[in-house]
Coordinates of C-alpha atoms and ligand atoms in Angstrom, one line a residue:
M1 CA 0.0 0.0 0.0
G2 CA 1.5 3.3 -1.0
M3 CA -1.2 5.6 0.5
T4 CA 0.0 8.0 3.2
K5 CA -1.0 7.1 6.7
K6 CA -3.4 9.4 8.5
K7 CA -3.6 9.6 12.2
N8 CA -7.3 9.9 12.6
A9 CA -8.3 6.7 10.9
P10 CA -11.6 5.1 12.0
K11 CA -11.0 1.9 13.9
Y12 CA -13.3 -1.1 14.2
K13 CA -13.3 -2.3 17.8
I14 CA -11.5 -5.6 17.7
E15 CA -10.7 -4.7 21.4
G16 CA -14.3 -5.2 22.2
F17 CA -14.1 -8.7 21.0
R18 CA -11.4 -9.7 23.5
G19 CA -13.8 -10.5 26.3
I20 CA -15.9 -12.7 24.0
F21 CA -12.7 -14.5 22.9
I22 CA -11.7 -15.3 26.5
F23 CA -15.2 -16.5 27.1
L24 CA -15.1 -18.8 24.1
F25 CA -11.8 -20.1 25.1
G26 CA -13.2 -21.0 28.5
L27 CA -16.2 -22.6 26.9
S28 CA -14.0 -24.6 24.6
G29 CA -12.2 -25.9 27.7
I30 CA -15.5 -27.2 29.2
I31 CA -16.4 -28.7 25.9
N32 CA -13.1 -30.5 25.7
I33 CA -13.3 -31.8 29.2
L34 CA -16.8 -33.1 28.5
A35 CA -15.4 -34.7 25.4
L36 CA -13.6 -37.2 27.7
T37 CA -17.0 -38.7 28.5
G38 CA -16.9 -41.4 25.8
A39 CA -13.5 -42.7 26.8
L40 CA -14.3 -42.7 30.5
Y41 CA -17.6 -44.5 29.8
M42 CA -15.8 -47.2 27.8
M43 CA -13.3 -47.7 30.6
Q44 CA -16.0 -48.0 33.2
I45 CA -17.9 -50.5 31.1
Y46 CA -15.0 -52.8 30.4
D47 CA -13.3 -52.5 33.8
R48 CA -16.3 -52.3 36.1
A49 CA -19.7 -53.2 34.5
L50 CA -18.4 -56.2 32.5
T51 CA -16.2 -57.6 35.2
S52 CA -18.8 -57.3 37.9
G53 CA -21.6 -58.3 35.6
S54 CA -23.9 -55.6 37.2
I55 CA -26.7 -54.4 35.0
S56 CA -27.6 -51.6 37.4
T57 CA -24.0 -50.2 37.1
L58 CA -24.2 -50.3 33.4
V59 CA -27.6 -48.4 33.4
A60 CA -26.3 -45.8 35.9
L61 CA -23.1 -45.3 33.8
S62 CA -25.1 -45.0 30.6
V63 CA -27.5 -42.4 32.1
L64 CA -24.6 -40.4 33.3
A65 CA -22.9 -40.5 29.9
V66 CA -26.0 -39.4 28.1
G67 CA -26.4 -36.5 30.4
L68 CA -22.8 -35.4 29.9
Y69 CA -23.2 -35.8 26.1
L70 CA -26.2 -33.5 26.2
F71 CA -24.2 -30.9 28.1
Q72 CA -21.4 -31.1 25.6
G73 CA -23.8 -30.8 22.7
F74 CA -25.5 -27.8 24.3
F75 CA -22.2 -26.0 24.9
D76 CA -21.1 -26.8 21.3
I77 CA -24.3 -25.2 20.0
V78 CA -23.8 -22.1 22.2
R79 CA -20.2 -21.8 21.0
S80 CA -21.1 -22.0 17.3
Q81 CA -24.0 -19.5 17.7
I82 CA -21.7 -17.0 19.5
L83 CA -19.2 -17.3 16.6
I84 CA -21.8 -16.8 14.0
R85 CA -23.0 -13.6 15.8
L86 CA -19.5 -12.5 16.2
G87 CA -19.0 -12.7 12.5
A88 CA -22.2 -10.8 11.9
R89 CA -21.1 -8.1 14.4
L90 CA -17.7 -7.8 12.8
D91 CA -19.4 -7.5 9.5
T92 CA -21.8 -4.7 10.7
E93 CA -18.8 -2.7 12.0
L94 CA -16.5 -3.4 9.1
A95 CA -18.7 -3.4 6.0
P96 CA -19.4 0.4 6.0
L97 CA -15.7 1.2 6.6
A98 CA -14.6 -1.3 3.9
H99 CA -17.1 0.2 1.5
K100 CA -15.7 3.7 2.2
V101 CA -12.3 2.3 1.3
V102 CA -13.9 0.8 -1.9
I103 CA -15.1 4.3 -2.8
E104 CA -11.8 6.0 -1.9
M105 CA -9.3 3.7 -3.6
P106 CA -10.0 4.5 -7.2
R107 CA -9.1 8.1 -6.5
Y108 CA -5.7 6.9 -5.5
G109 CA -5.1 5.2 -8.7
Y110 CA -6.3 1.7 -7.8
S111 CA -8.5 -0.3 -10.1
T112 CA -12.1 -0.8 -9.2
S113 CA -11.5 -4.6 -9.0
E114 CA -8.7 -4.0 -6.5
A115 CA -11.0 -1.7 -4.5
M116 CA -13.8 -4.3 -4.6
E117 CA -11.5 -6.9 -3.0
R118 CA -11.8 -4.9 0.2
G119 CA -15.5 -5.5 0.2
R120 CA -14.9 -9.2 -0.3
D121 CA -12.4 -9.2 2.6
V122 CA -15.2 -8.5 5.0
D123 CA -17.2 -11.4 3.5
T124 CA -14.1 -13.6 3.9
L125 CA -13.7 -12.7 7.6
R126 CA -17.3 -13.2 8.4
G127 CA -17.4 -16.5 6.5
F128 CA -14.3 -17.7 8.4
L129 CA -15.7 -16.8 11.8
S130 CA -18.9 -18.7 11.2
G131 CA -17.1 -21.8 9.8
Q132 CA -15.2 -24.7 11.3
G133 CA -11.9 -22.8 11.4
P134 CA -12.2 -20.9 14.7
I135 CA -13.7 -23.9 16.4
A136 CA -10.6 -25.9 15.6
L137 CA -8.4 -23.0 16.7
F138 CA -10.2 -22.8 20.0
D139 CA -9.9 -26.6 20.6
L140 CA -6.3 -26.8 19.7
P141 CA -4.9 -25.3 23.0
W142 CA -6.9 -27.8 25.0
M143 CA -5.1 -30.7 23.4
P144 CA -2.9 -31.2 26.6
I145 CA -6.0 -32.4 28.5
Y146 CA -6.1 -35.5 26.3
L147 CA -2.4 -36.0 26.3
I148 CA -2.4 -35.9 30.1
F149 CA -5.3 -38.4 30.1
V150 CA -3.5 -40.8 27.8
W151 CA -0.2 -40.3 29.7
L152 CA -2.0 -41.3 32.9
L153 CA -3.2 -44.5 31.3
H154 CA 0.4 -45.3 30.3
P155 CA 3.4 -43.0 29.7
M156 CA 4.3 -44.9 26.6
L157 CA 0.9 -44.3 25.0
G158 CA 1.4 -40.6 26.0
M159 CA 4.7 -40.4 24.2
L160 CA 3.3 -42.1 21.1
T161 CA 0.4 -39.6 21.0
V162 CA 2.7 -36.6 21.5
G163 CA 5.0 -37.9 18.7
G164 CA 2.0 -38.2 16.4
A165 CA 0.8 -34.7 17.3
L166 CA 4.2 -33.3 16.6
I167 CA 4.3 -34.9 13.1
L168 CA 0.9 -33.5 12.4
A169 CA 1.9 -30.0 13.6
I170 CA 5.0 -30.1 11.4
L171 CA 2.7 -30.9 8.5
T172 CA 0.6 -27.8 9.4
I173 CA 3.7 -25.6 9.5
L174 CA 4.8 -27.0 6.2
A175 CA 1.4 -26.1 4.7
E176 CA 1.8 -22.6 6.0
V177 CA 5.3 -22.2 4.6
L178 CA 4.5 -23.7 1.2
T179 CA 1.2 -21.7 0.7
R180 CA 2.6 -18.4 1.9
R181 CA 4.7 -18.1 -1.2
H182 CA 1.7 -18.6 -3.4
S183 CA -0.8 -16.5 -1.6
Q184 CA 0.6 -13.2 -2.7
S185 CA 0.6 -14.2 -6.4
M186 CA -2.9 -15.6 -5.8
V187 CA -4.2 -12.2 -4.8
K188 CA -2.5 -10.5 -7.8
A189 CA -3.9 -13.1 -10.2
T190 CA -7.4 -12.6 -8.8
V191 CA -7.3 -8.9 -9.1
A192 CA -5.8 -9.1 -12.6
R193 CA -8.5 -11.4 -13.7
N194 CA -11.3 -9.3 -12.2
S195 CA -9.8 -6.2 -13.7
V196 CA -10.0 -7.7 -17.2
A197 CA -13.5 -8.9 -16.6
D198 CA -14.5 -5.5 -15.3
S199 CA -13.0 -3.5 -18.2
N200 CA -14.5 -5.9 -20.7
A201 CA -17.9 -5.5 -19.3
R202 CA -17.7 -1.7 -19.2
N203 CA -16.6 -1.5 -22.9
S204 CA -19.4 -3.7 -24.3
E205 CA -20.3 -1.1 -27.0
I206 CA -16.9 -0.7 -28.6
M207 CA -16.3 -4.5 -28.3
H208 CA -19.2 -5.1 -30.5
A209 CA -18.7 -2.1 -32.9
M210 CA -15.1 -2.9 -33.6
G211 CA -15.2 -6.7 -33.3
I212 CA -12.9 -6.8 -30.2
T213 CA -15.1 -9.3 -28.3
G214 CA -13.1 -12.4 -29.4
R215 CA -9.8 -10.9 -28.4
A216 CA -11.3 -9.6 -25.1
V217 CA -12.4 -13.1 -24.3
K218 CA -8.8 -14.4 -25.1
R219 CA -7.4 -11.8 -22.7
F220 CA -9.8 -12.9 -20.0
E221 CA -8.9 -16.5 -20.7
A222 CA -5.2 -15.8 -20.2
A223 CA -5.8 -14.0 -16.9
N224 CA -8.1 -16.7 -15.8
G225 CA -5.5 -19.3 -16.7
R226 CA -2.9 -17.6 -14.4
H227 CA -5.5 -17.5 -11.7
L228 CA -6.2 -21.2 -12.1
E229 CA -2.5 -22.0 -12.0
C230 CA -2.1 -20.3 -8.6
Q231 CA -5.3 -21.9 -7.4
T232 CA -4.1 -25.4 -8.5
A233 CA -0.8 -24.9 -6.9
T234 CA -2.2 -24.0 -3.5
S235 CA -4.9 -26.6 -3.7
D236 CA -2.3 -29.2 -4.5
I237 CA -0.3 -28.4 -1.4
G238 CA -3.3 -28.4 0.7
G239 CA -4.6 -31.7 -0.8
T240 CA -1.3 -33.5 -0.5
L241 CA -0.7 -32.4 3.1
S242 CA -4.2 -33.3 4.2
G243 CA -3.9 -36.7 2.5
L244 CA -0.6 -37.3 4.3
S245 CA -2.1 -36.2 7.6
K246 CA -5.0 -38.6 7.1
V247 CA -2.6 -41.5 6.6
M248 CA -0.7 -40.4 9.7
R249 CA -3.9 -40.4 11.7
M250 CA -4.8 -43.9 10.7
V251 CA -1.3 -45.3 11.4
L252 CA -1.3 -43.6 14.7
Q253 CA -4.7 -44.9 15.6
S254 CA -3.7 -48.4 15.0
A255 CA -0.3 -48.0 16.6
I256 CA -2.1 -46.8 19.8
L257 CA -4.4 -49.9 19.7
G258 CA -1.4 -52.1 19.1
L259 CA 0.7 -50.6 21.8
G260 CA -2.3 -50.7 24.1
A261 CA -2.8 -54.4 23.4
Y262 CA 0.9 -55.1 24.0
L263 CA 0.7 -53.3 27.3
A264 CA -2.5 -55.2 28.2
I265 CA -0.9 -58.5 27.4
R266 CA 2.0 -57.7 29.6
G267 CA -0.5 -56.8 32.3
D268 CA 0.5 -53.1 32.5
M269 CA -2.9 -51.9 31.5
S270 CA -6.6 -52.9 31.5
A271 CA -8.5 -53.8 28.4
G272 CA -10.8 -50.8 28.9
S273 CA -7.8 -48.5 28.8
I274 CA -7.0 -49.7 25.3
I275 CA -10.4 -48.5 24.0
A276 CA -10.3 -45.3 26.1
S277 CA -6.8 -44.4 24.9
S278 CA -7.8 -45.0 21.3
I279 CA -10.9 -42.7 21.6
V280 CA -9.0 -40.0 23.4
T281 CA -6.1 -39.9 20.9
A282 CA -8.6 -39.6 18.1
R283 CA -10.2 -36.7 19.9
A284 CA -6.9 -35.1 20.7
L285 CA -5.7 -35.1 17.1
A286 CA -9.0 -34.0 15.6
P287 CA -8.4 -30.2 16.0
V288 CA -4.9 -30.6 14.4
D289 CA -6.6 -32.3 11.5
Q290 CA -9.2 -29.6 11.3
V291 CA -6.7 -26.9 11.4
I292 CA -4.8 -28.5 8.5
A293 CA -8.0 -28.9 6.6
Q294 CA -9.0 -25.3 7.3
W295 CA -5.6 -23.9 6.7
K296 CA -6.6 -22.2 3.5
S297 CA -9.4 -20.3 5.1
V298 CA -7.3 -19.5 8.1
V299 CA -4.7 -17.9 5.8
A300 CA -7.3 -16.2 3.7
A301 CA -9.0 -14.7 6.8
R302 CA -5.6 -13.5 8.2
R303 CA -4.8 -11.9 4.8
S304 CA -8.1 -10.2 4.7
R305 CA -7.7 -8.9 8.2
N306 CA -4.3 -7.5 7.5
R307 CA -5.4 -5.9 4.2
L308 CA -8.4 -4.3 5.9
D309 CA -6.2 -3.0 8.7
E310 CA -3.8 -1.5 6.2
T311 CA -6.5 0.2 4.1
L312 CA -8.6 1.4 7.0
A313 CA -5.6 3.2 8.3
V314 CA -5.6 5.5 5.3
I315 CA -9.2 6.6 5.4
N316 CA -9.3 10.2 6.5
D317 CA -12.1 10.5 9.0
T318 CA -13.3 14.0 9.3
S319 CA -16.1 13.3 11.7
D320 CA -14.2 14.8 14.6
H321 CA -13.5 18.1 12.8
V322 CA -14.9 21.3 14.1
E323 CA -17.6 22.5 11.8
L324 CA -16.5 25.9 10.3
P325 CA -18.9 28.6 9.4
A326 CA -20.2 28.6 5.8
P327 CA -17.6 29.9 3.4
H328 CA -18.3 33.3 1.8
K329 CA -15.0 35.0 1.1
S330 CA -12.3 33.4 -1.0
L331 CA -10.6 30.5 -2.6
S332 CA -6.8 30.7 -2.5
I333 CA -4.4 28.3 -4.0
E334 CA -0.8 28.7 -2.7
N335 CA 2.0 27.2 -4.6
I336 CA 0.6 23.7 -5.1
T337 CA 2.3 20.7 -6.7
T338 CA 0.1 17.8 -7.6
V339 CA 1.3 14.3 -8.6
A340 CA -0.7 11.5 -10.2
P341 CA -1.6 9.1 -7.4
S342 CA -1.1 6.1 -9.5
T343 CA 2.3 6.9 -11.0
G344 CA 3.7 9.6 -8.9
A345 CA 4.4 11.8 -11.9
V346 CA 4.3 15.5 -11.3
L347 CA 1.3 16.8 -13.3
L348 CA 1.0 20.3 -11.9
S349 CA 3.6 22.5 -10.2
E350 CA 3.8 25.8 -8.4
V351 CA 0.3 27.0 -9.1
T352 CA -0.8 30.0 -7.2
L353 CA -4.0 32.0 -7.6
Q354 CA -6.6 33.8 -5.7
L355 CA -10.3 34.3 -6.2
K356 CA -12.7 36.4 -4.2
A357 CA -16.4 35.9 -3.8
G358 CA -18.3 36.9 -6.9
Q359 CA -15.4 36.0 -9.3
A360 CA -15.4 33.4 -12.0
L361 CA -12.2 31.9 -13.4
G362 CA -12.0 30.4 -16.9
L363 CA -9.2 27.9 -17.3
I364 CA -7.9 27.4 -20.8
G365 CA -5.0 25.6 -22.3
P366 CA -4.0 22.7 -24.6
S367 CA -5.2 19.2 -24.1
G368 CA -3.2 17.4 -21.4
G369 CA -2.0 20.7 -20.0
G370 CA -3.3 20.1 -16.5
K371 CA -6.6 21.9 -16.3
T372 CA -8.5 18.8 -15.0
T373 CA -5.7 18.2 -12.6
L374 CA -6.0 21.7 -11.3
A375 CA -9.7 21.2 -10.8
R376 CA -9.1 18.0 -9.0
S377 CA -6.6 19.6 -6.7
I378 CA -8.9 22.5 -5.9
L379 CA -11.5 20.0 -4.7
G380 CA -9.1 17.7 -2.9
I381 CA -9.9 14.8 -5.1
W382 CA -6.2 14.4 -5.6
P383 CA -4.3 15.5 -2.5
V384 CA -1.6 18.1 -3.2
L385 CA 1.9 17.1 -2.6
R386 CA 3.0 20.6 -1.6
G387 CA 1.3 23.9 -1.0
S388 CA -2.3 24.3 0.1
V389 CA -5.8 25.0 -1.2
R390 CA -7.6 27.3 1.2
I391 CA -11.3 28.3 1.4
D392 CA -11.9 31.3 3.5
G393 CA -8.4 30.9 4.8
A394 CA -8.9 27.3 6.0
D395 CA -7.0 24.4 4.4
L396 CA -9.2 21.8 2.6
S397 CA -8.2 19.2 5.2
Q398 CA -10.0 21.3 7.9
W399 CA -13.4 21.1 6.2
T400 CA -15.8 18.3 6.9
E401 CA -17.7 16.1 4.5
N402 CA -20.7 18.2 5.3
F403 CA -18.9 21.3 3.9
F404 CA -18.3 19.5 0.6
H405 CA -21.9 18.3 0.6
S406 CA -23.4 21.8 1.1
H407 CA -20.9 24.2 -0.3
V408 CA -19.2 22.6 -3.3
G409 CA -20.5 21.8 -6.7
Y410 CA -18.5 19.8 -9.2
L411 CA -19.1 18.8 -12.8
P412 CA -16.5 16.3 -13.8
Q413 CA -15.1 16.2 -17.4
D414 CA -16.3 12.6 -17.7
V415 CA -19.9 13.0 -16.5
A416 CA -20.9 10.1 -14.4
L417 CA -24.4 9.9 -13.0
M418 CA -25.3 7.5 -10.3
D419 CA -27.8 4.6 -10.2
G420 CA -31.0 6.3 -9.0
T421 CA -33.6 8.8 -10.2
I422 CA -33.0 12.1 -11.8
A423 CA -34.2 13.8 -8.5
D424 CA -31.8 11.6 -6.5
N425 CA -28.9 12.6 -8.8
I426 CA -29.6 16.3 -8.7
S427 CA -30.1 16.4 -4.9
R428 CA -27.0 14.3 -4.4
F429 CA -29.0 11.6 -2.8
A430 CA -30.1 13.9 0.0
E431 CA -32.1 12.2 2.7
T432 CA -34.7 14.9 2.7
P433 CA -34.4 16.4 -0.8
D434 CA -35.8 19.9 -1.3
A435 CA -38.2 19.5 -4.3
R436 CA -38.2 23.3 -5.0
E437 CA -34.4 23.3 -4.9
I438 CA -34.2 20.4 -7.3
V439 CA -36.5 22.1 -9.8
R440 CA -34.6 25.4 -9.5
A441 CA -31.3 23.7 -10.1
A442 CA -32.7 22.0 -13.1
Q443 CA -34.2 25.2 -14.4
N444 CA -30.9 27.0 -14.0
A445 CA -29.2 24.2 -15.9
G446 CA -31.8 24.6 -18.6
I447 CA -33.0 21.0 -18.4
H448 CA -36.3 21.3 -16.5
E449 CA -38.4 21.2 -19.7
M450 CA -36.7 18.1 -20.9
I451 CA -37.1 16.3 -17.6
V452 CA -40.8 17.0 -17.3
H453 CA -41.3 15.7 -20.8
L454 CA -40.0 12.3 -19.7
R455 CA -42.7 9.8 -18.7
D456 CA -41.6 9.6 -15.1
G457 CA -40.3 13.2 -14.9
Y458 CA -38.0 13.7 -12.0
Q459 CA -38.6 10.2 -10.9
T460 CA -37.1 8.7 -14.0
E461 CA -34.7 5.9 -13.1
L462 CA -31.4 6.5 -14.8
G463 CA -29.9 3.0 -14.5
P464 CA -26.3 2.3 -14.1
H465 CA -24.1 5.3 -15.0
G466 CA -27.2 7.2 -16.1
T467 CA -27.2 5.5 -19.5
A468 CA -30.9 6.2 -20.1
L469 CA -30.1 9.7 -21.2
S470 CA -28.1 11.3 -24.1
A471 CA -24.6 12.6 -23.4
G472 CA -25.8 16.3 -23.5
Q473 CA -28.7 15.5 -21.2
R474 CA -26.4 13.8 -18.8
Q475 CA -24.1 16.7 -18.8
R476 CA -26.9 19.1 -18.0
I477 CA -28.2 17.0 -15.2
A478 CA -24.7 16.9 -13.8
L479 CA -24.7 20.7 -14.1
A480 CA -27.9 20.8 -12.1
R481 CA -26.4 18.6 -9.5
A482 CA -23.4 20.9 -9.3
L483 CA -25.8 23.9 -8.8
Y484 CA -28.1 22.2 -6.2
G485 CA -28.2 24.0 -2.9
D486 CA -26.4 27.1 -4.3
P487 CA -22.9 26.0 -3.3
F488 CA -20.2 28.6 -2.6
L489 CA -17.6 27.0 -4.9
I490 CA -18.6 25.6 -8.2
V491 CA -16.0 23.8 -10.4
L492 CA -17.1 22.9 -13.9
D493 CA -14.8 20.8 -16.1
E494 CA -15.7 21.5 -19.7
P495 CA -19.4 21.8 -19.0
N496 CA -20.1 22.8 -22.6
S497 CA -18.4 19.9 -24.3
N498 CA -21.8 18.3 -25.2
L499 CA -23.9 21.4 -25.1
D500 CA -25.9 23.0 -27.9
A501 CA -26.2 26.7 -28.3
E502 CA -29.1 26.9 -26.0
G503 CA -27.2 24.9 -23.4
E504 CA -24.3 27.3 -23.6
E505 CA -26.6 30.3 -23.0
A506 CA -28.0 28.6 -20.0
L507 CA -24.4 28.1 -18.8
T508 CA -23.5 31.7 -19.2
R509 CA -26.7 32.7 -17.2
V510 CA -25.7 30.2 -14.5
I511 CA -22.2 31.7 -14.1
T512 CA -23.6 35.2 -14.0
K513 CA -26.1 34.2 -11.3
V514 CA -23.5 32.5 -9.1
R515 CA -21.4 35.5 -9.3
E516 CA -24.3 37.8 -8.4
R517 CA -25.0 35.8 -5.3
G518 CA -21.4 35.9 -4.2
G519 CA -20.2 32.4 -5.2
I520 CA -17.0 31.4 -6.9
V521 CA -16.9 29.6 -10.2
V522 CA -14.0 27.8 -11.8
I523 CA -14.7 26.7 -15.3
V524 CA -12.5 24.7 -17.6
A525 CA -13.2 25.4 -21.3
H526 CA -11.9 24.7 -24.7
R527 CA -14.4 26.9 -26.5
P528 CA -14.3 30.6 -25.8
S529 CA -18.1 30.8 -25.8
A530 CA -18.1 29.4 -22.3
L531 CA -16.0 32.3 -21.1
Q532 CA -18.5 35.0 -21.7
A533 CA -19.5 35.4 -18.1
V534 CA -16.1 35.0 -16.4
D535 CA -13.9 37.9 -15.3
M536 CA -10.6 36.0 -14.7
V537 CA -8.7 33.7 -17.0
G538 CA -5.9 31.3 -16.4
L539 CA -3.8 29.5 -19.0
V540 CA -2.6 26.1 -17.9
Q541 CA 0.1 24.6 -20.0
N542 CA 2.7 21.9 -19.3
G543 CA 1.5 21.5 -15.8
R544 CA 1.9 25.2 -15.0
L545 CA -0.3 28.2 -14.7
V546 CA 1.6 30.3 -17.3
A547 CA -0.8 33.2 -17.2
F548 CA -3.5 34.4 -14.8
G549 CA -5.3 37.7 -14.6
P550 CA -8.4 39.7 -15.7
K551 CA -10.0 38.3 -18.8
D552 CA -9.4 41.5 -20.9
E553 CA -5.7 41.3 -20.2
I554 CA -5.2 37.6 -20.9
V555 CA -7.6 37.2 -23.8
Q556 CA -7.7 40.0 -26.4
P557 CA -11.0 40.4 -28.2
T558 CA -9.5 39.4 -31.5
K559 CA -6.7 36.9 -30.7
V560 CA -6.4 34.4 -27.9
L561 CA -3.0 34.1 -26.3
P562 CA -0.9 31.7 -28.5
I563 CA -1.1 28.3 -27.1
V564 CA 2.0 26.2 -27.3
V565 CA 1.0 22.6 -28.1
D566 CA 4.3 21.0 -27.4
R567 CA 3.8 19.3 -24.2
K568 CA 6.3 17.7 -21.9
P569 CA 4.8 16.6 -18.6
S570 CA 7.6 16.7 -15.9
T571 CA 7.8 13.2 -14.5
A572 CA 10.3 13.7 -11.8
G573 CA 10.4 10.4 -9.9
L574 CA 8.1 11.4 -7.1
K575 CA 6.8 8.0 -6.4
S576 CA 5.6 8.7 -2.9
M577 CA 2.0 7.9 -3.7
S578 CA 2.6 5.1 -6.1
A579 CA 0.7 1.8 -5.8
E580 CA 2.6 -1.4 -5.3
Ligands
ATP1 N1 -5.2 9.5 -13.6 C1 -4.1 9.9 -14.1 N2 -2.9 9.3 -13.8 C2 -1.8 9.7 -14.3 N3 -1.6 10.7 -15.1 C3 -2.7 11.4 -15.5 C4 -4.0 11.0 -15.0 N4 -4.9 11.9 -15.4 C5 -4.3 12.7 -16.2 N5 -2.9 12.5 -16.3 C6 -1.9 13.2 -17.0 O1 -1.9 14.5 -16.5 C7 -1.7 15.4 -17.5 C8 -2.7 16.5 -17.5 O2 -4.0 15.9 -17.6 P1 -5.3 16.8 -17.5 O3 -6.4 15.8 -17.5 O4 -5.2 17.6 -16.3 O5 -5.3 17.7 -18.8 P2 -6.4 18.7 -19.3 O6 -5.7 20.0 -19.4 O7 -7.6 18.6 -18.5 O8 -6.6 18.1 -20.8 P3 -8.0 18.0 -21.6 O9 -8.2 19.4 -22.2 O10 -7.7 17.1 -22.7 O11 -9.1 17.6 -20.7 C9 -1.7 14.6 -18.8 O12 -0.4 14.5 -19.2 C10 -2.2 13.3 -18.4 O13 -1.5 12.3 -19.1
MG2 MG1 -9.4 17.9 -18.8

């Protein structure tokens, strides 16, 4: 993970689970002691009931045994129910945090599939907790009870069992060592395969139009093949070792019987003890067996937990910030340098500018010059490496999510609407949307008429990515979304790229209105028609703000400042934010 660590990361309360774990450990002790019932019962039958020939002893012993079995069963059920609920509780606490990570990661240059893995990590953890794995882990430390029991029957039997347990333990460690090497490449292969699947699914249209489907399937096949290879390798190790351990178990079982018989023949032990020792060794080694069988899920759960810990550490939790008064004065950018989160390349350097309430800045410049990067830096989408972005004097990091919700409007260059209704999208999924506000925003964006002509009007479901609308319609709805609630700072990245003449007029009116009410607009534009209502202009070129000032000075009525198209992004090796 290359993201920088933040101090105020939200923490899920694993500490709160400690008490439950101790309780479960104790409960497992009781269960394991009760599990000696069968062995003791056998011994008593052989050595007491059979020799004395007393039916009443047999009945009394049987009733007692059944009672103890019932107790054991009851505690077993309680333990498994606690574990299941523990899994659910962990899920409830973790899932929202993990989902936040899923949302944040793509901003830092991670693929969506990689981000989605974090959501799956929660499932893995919950699944593990409610499966057989933890039960085996809780039973394992109680193994000495059985060893002592066998040892008391005869030290030689004890030694044989300990020897067997050691061999099984070595097999477990071997499994760990051998699979560890593979688990990392396994994760990479999974992410790679999912990335290809994801990208293929998203590009369905061009796949069809340009006949790429066949090749796309081949690409997926290759990624899937690598995934399968890793899968096969780890499964092979697991399968071989669990086969070996099974053989070991059987050999050991017979060896115990054989040794017991030998000791009995020599008169060192009773016949009942042979059976008892056989039952108890089986029970003693069962958790070892289980742990070996469950090793894959133990490893997966541990990996998920580590990964979640790592990623949760980077979420910047603003919930403890002091709420600042609504902004109304200025936006000032002080000497900022921004790097691409994914590659660490410097995309923007030493940009300084200031805007007061009521001003509108038009950003122009050649393609790839850094306009979008500047817009992203202003909104904190990409954290700046150096310098600061201040609103009313306060650095962006001091503002809460609520500030961004109420006082910032953003229209990204690649318009993306969310799965929901038009009203949901415009109101930014507000819990209590203000219908009048929604309509006003739509009217300002010049899209109200079009919306009411739709069959479901503002309640029209847009489907994934808002695909139910044309590109121009989507852009205007996104504009309405940026305007909703009269935010103080509005950043529009090429809002006119899909607009018709009428749409551009609406845009000019919007900018004028925002300026009149004392807001600040930053608008990125290729076409000068979008600059009619702005008073300031900045020229972004080669990752620098090469000119900034009043519009009349920067853009002459007849000629626009010559734009140099040669473009060399400085890629000084600033890898501080790079992904692994
Ligand atoms: N996610 C990214 N990761 C790495 N580099 C990026 C990323 N996005 C953009 N860049 C690079 O940053 C530089 C500036 O891109 P930016 O999107 O800011 O340009 P722009 O001025 O908005 O161009 P356009 O007018 O085409 O939208 C480009 O060289 C581009 O290759
Ligand atoms: Mg751009």
